[in-house]
Short mmCIF file of C-alpha atoms in Angstrom, two decimals:
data_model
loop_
_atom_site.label_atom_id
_atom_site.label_comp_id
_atom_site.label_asym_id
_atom_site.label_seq_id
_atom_site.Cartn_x
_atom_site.Cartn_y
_atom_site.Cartn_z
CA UNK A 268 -27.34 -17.62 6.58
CA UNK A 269 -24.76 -14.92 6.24
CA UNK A 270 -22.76 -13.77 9.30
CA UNK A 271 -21.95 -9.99 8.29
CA UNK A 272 -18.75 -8.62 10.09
CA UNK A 273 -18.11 -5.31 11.72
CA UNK A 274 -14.35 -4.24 10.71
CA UNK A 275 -12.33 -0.78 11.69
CA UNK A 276 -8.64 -0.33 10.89
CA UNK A 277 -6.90 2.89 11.74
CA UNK A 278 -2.55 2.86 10.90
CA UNK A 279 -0.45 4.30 8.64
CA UNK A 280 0.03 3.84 4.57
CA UNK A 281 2.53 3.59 2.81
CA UNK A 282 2.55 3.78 -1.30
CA UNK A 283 5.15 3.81 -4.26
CA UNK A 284 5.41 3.11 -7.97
CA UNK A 285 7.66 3.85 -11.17
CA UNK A 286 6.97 6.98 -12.02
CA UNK A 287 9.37 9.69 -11.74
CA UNK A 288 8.09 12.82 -10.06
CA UNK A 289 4.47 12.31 -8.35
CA UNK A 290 2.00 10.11 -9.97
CA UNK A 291 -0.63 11.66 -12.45
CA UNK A 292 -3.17 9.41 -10.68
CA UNK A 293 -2.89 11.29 -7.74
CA UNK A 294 -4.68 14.39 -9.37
CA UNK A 295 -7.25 12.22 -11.61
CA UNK A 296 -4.82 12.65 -14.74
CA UNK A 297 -3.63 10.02 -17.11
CA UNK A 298 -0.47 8.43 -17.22
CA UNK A 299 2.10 9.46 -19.50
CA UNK A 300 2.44 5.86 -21.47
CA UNK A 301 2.05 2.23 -20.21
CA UNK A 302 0.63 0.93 -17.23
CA UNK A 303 2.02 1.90 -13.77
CA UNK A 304 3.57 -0.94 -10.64
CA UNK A 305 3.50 -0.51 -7.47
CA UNK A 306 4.03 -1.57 -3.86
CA UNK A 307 1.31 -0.56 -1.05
CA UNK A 308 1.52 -1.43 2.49
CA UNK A 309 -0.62 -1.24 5.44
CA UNK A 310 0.71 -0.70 8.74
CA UNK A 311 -2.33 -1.03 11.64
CA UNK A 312 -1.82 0.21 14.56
CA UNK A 313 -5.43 -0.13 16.13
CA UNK A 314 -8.53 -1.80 15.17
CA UNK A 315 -10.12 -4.83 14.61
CA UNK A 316 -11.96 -7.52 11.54
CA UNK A 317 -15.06 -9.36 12.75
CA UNK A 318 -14.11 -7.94 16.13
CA UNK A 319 -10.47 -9.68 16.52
CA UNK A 320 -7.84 -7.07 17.50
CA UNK A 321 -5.32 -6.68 14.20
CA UNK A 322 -3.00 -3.93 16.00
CA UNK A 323 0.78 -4.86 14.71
CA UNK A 324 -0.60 -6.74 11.32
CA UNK A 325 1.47 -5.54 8.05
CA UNK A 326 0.21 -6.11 5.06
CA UNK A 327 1.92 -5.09 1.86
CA UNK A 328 0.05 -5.09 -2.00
CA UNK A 329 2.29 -5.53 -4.86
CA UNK A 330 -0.13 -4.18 -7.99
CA UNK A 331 0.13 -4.43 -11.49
CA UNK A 332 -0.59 -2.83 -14.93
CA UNK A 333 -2.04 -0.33 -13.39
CA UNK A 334 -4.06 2.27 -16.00
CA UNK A 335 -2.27 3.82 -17.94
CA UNK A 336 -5.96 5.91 -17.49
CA UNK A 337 -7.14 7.40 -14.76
CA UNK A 338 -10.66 6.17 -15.58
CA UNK A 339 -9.09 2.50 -15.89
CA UNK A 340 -8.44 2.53 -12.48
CA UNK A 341 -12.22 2.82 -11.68
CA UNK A 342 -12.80 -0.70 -13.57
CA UNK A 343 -10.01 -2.56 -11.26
CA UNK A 344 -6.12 -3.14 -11.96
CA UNK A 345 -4.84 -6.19 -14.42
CA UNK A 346 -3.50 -8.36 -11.43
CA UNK A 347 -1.22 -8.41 -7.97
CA UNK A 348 -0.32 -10.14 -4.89
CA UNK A 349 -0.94 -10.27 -1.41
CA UNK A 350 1.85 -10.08 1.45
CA UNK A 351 0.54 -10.16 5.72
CA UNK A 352 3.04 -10.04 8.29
CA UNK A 353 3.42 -13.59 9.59
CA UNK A 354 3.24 -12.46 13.48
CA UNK A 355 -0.67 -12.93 12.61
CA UNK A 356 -2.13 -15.82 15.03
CA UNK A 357 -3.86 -18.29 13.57
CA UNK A 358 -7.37 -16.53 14.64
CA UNK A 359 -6.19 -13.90 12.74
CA UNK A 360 -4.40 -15.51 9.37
CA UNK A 361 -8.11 -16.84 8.88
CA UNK A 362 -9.49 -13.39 8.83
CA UNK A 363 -6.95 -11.57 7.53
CA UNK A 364 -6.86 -14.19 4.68
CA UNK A 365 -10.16 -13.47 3.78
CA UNK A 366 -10.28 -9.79 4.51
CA UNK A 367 -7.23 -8.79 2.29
CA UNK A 368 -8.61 -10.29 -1.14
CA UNK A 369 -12.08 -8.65 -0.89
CA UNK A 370 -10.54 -5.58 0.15
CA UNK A 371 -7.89 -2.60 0.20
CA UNK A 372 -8.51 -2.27 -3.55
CA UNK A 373 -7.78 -6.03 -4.35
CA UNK A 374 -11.27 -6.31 -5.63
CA UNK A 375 -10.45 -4.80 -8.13
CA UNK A 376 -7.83 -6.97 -9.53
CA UNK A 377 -8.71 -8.97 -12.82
CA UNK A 378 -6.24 -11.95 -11.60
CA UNK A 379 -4.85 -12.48 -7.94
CA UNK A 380 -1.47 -14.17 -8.17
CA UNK A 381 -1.79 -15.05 -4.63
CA UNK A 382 -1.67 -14.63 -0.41
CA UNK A 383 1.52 -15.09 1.34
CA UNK A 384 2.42 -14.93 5.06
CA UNK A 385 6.15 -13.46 5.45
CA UNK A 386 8.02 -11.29 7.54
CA UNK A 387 7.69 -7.70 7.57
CA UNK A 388 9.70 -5.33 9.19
CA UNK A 389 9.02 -1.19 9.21
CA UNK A 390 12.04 1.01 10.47
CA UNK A 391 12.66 5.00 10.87
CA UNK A 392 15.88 6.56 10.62
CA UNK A 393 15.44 10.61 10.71
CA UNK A 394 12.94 11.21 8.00
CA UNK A 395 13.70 7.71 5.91
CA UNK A 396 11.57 4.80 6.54
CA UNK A 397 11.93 1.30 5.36
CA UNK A 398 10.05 -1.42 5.04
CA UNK A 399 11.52 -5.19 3.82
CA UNK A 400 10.23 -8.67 3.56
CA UNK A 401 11.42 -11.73 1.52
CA UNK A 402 10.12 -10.92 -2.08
CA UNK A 403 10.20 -6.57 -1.33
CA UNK A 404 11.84 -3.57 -0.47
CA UNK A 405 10.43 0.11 -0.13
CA UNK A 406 12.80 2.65 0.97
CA UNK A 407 11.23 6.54 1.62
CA UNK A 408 12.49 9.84 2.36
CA UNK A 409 10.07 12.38 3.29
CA UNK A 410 10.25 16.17 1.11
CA UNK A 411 9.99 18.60 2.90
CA UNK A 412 8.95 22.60 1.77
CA UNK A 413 10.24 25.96 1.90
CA UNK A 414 11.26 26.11 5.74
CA UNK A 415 12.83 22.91 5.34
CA UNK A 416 11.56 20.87 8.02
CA UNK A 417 7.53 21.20 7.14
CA UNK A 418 6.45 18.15 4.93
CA UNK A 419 4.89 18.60 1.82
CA UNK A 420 1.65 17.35 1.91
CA UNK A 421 -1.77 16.92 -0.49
CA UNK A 422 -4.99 18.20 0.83
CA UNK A 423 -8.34 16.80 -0.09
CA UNK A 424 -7.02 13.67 -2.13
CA UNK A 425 -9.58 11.74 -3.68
CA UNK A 426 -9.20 8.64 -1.37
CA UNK A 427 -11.34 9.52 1.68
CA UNK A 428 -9.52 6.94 3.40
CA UNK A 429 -6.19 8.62 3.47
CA UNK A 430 -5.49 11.72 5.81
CA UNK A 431 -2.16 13.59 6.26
CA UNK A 432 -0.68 13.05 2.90
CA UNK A 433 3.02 13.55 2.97
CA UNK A 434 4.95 12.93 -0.24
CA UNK A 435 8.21 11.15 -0.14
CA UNK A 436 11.37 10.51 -2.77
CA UNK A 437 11.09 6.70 -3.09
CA UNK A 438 14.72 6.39 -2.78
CA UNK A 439 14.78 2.22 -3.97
CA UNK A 440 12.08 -0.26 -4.60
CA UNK A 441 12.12 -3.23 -5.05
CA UNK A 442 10.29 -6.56 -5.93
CA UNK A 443 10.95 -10.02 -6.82
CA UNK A 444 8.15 -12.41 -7.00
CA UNK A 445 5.78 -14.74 -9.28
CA UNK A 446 8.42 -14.40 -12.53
CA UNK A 447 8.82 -11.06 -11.74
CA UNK A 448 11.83 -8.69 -10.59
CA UNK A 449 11.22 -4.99 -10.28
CA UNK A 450 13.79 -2.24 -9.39
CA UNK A 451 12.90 1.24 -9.16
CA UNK A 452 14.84 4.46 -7.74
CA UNK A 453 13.84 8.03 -6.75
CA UNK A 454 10.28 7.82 -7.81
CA UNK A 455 6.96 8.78 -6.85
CA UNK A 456 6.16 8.11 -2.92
CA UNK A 457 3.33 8.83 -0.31
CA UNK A 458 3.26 8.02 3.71
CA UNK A 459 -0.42 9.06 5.45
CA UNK A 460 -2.62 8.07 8.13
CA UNK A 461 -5.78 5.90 7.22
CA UNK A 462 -9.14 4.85 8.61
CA UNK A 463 -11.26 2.01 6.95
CA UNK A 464 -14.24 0.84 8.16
CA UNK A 465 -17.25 -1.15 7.17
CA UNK A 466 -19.34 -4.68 7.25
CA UNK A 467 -18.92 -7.20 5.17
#
């Protein structure tokens, strides 16, 4: 017998990858060439998996060969990796575990190189935020428009998920994990609020 699992996350999401400028897939275009890279964390801030409170639970996605279609995205990305904050409990490393490959888009990996418990850290300094943990690096300045202190934002994305859509300069990213090392500046960057719920 199957024991199906309430879950509700609400927090704030963070996204960057190589391209220069804002990605195509943002707007349901191609990419210009090769597959994309990124890094994608999750910051809750309330909620719960399976009803076990996740509040203060990071968990960054490091993805890979990513289209270079926007309609390849649909069929799942060729493969990434799986970072949680290791201030998780053991109650919730179990879930989290568990919750983190079947969702937030992993499911759609071809190959999953892999879950990892590390330390991750999320700081603000005026409009820059930074995130860091052993094997990663994502450094973000917000843009702002015309009156110079509104952020630029994107209405009506296609991920219902996401809400408040600010784009950022990705001032440095950076990766270094599983035979690979990745180092990116001033490229494409989002922050925005999220809600995910469902049963699994």
């Amino acid at each position: 017998m199957t024991t199906q699992k309430n879950w509700e996350l609400k927090g704030t999401y963070y996204e960057c990858c190589r391209i220069e400028g804002h990605c195509p897939l943002w707007f349901g275009r191609d990419l210009w060439e090769e597959p994309c890279t990124n890094l994608a964390t999750w910051e809750i801030k309330e909620g719960h998996i399976g009803g076990i409170d996740m509040k203060g639970i990071i968990i960054m996605l490091h993805g890979d060969k990513i289209g270079p279609k926007f309609a390849d995205c649909v069929k799942g990305f060729g493969e990434g990796a799986v970072y949680i904050s290791d201030n998780a409990t053991p109650e919730q490393k179990k879930m989290l575990k568990a919750f983190a490959t079947t969702h937030l888009g992993v499911e759609g990996w071809v190959k999953n190189l892999g879950v990892k418990f590390v330390p991750i850290k999320i700081s603000k300094k005026a409009s820059t935020y930074r995130i860091t943990m052993p094997f990663g690096e994502q450094q973000f300045t917000l843009t702002f428009g015309g009156d110079g202190k509104t952020p630029i934002r994107m209405e009506n994305a296609q991920n219902p998920a996401l809400s408040n859509i600010k784009f950022c300069n990705t001032d440095v990213w950076k990766y270094s994990d599983y035979g690979k090392k990745l180092e990116f500046h001033n490229t494409s960057g989002e922050i925005a609020d999220f809600t995910i719920k469902g049963v699994n």
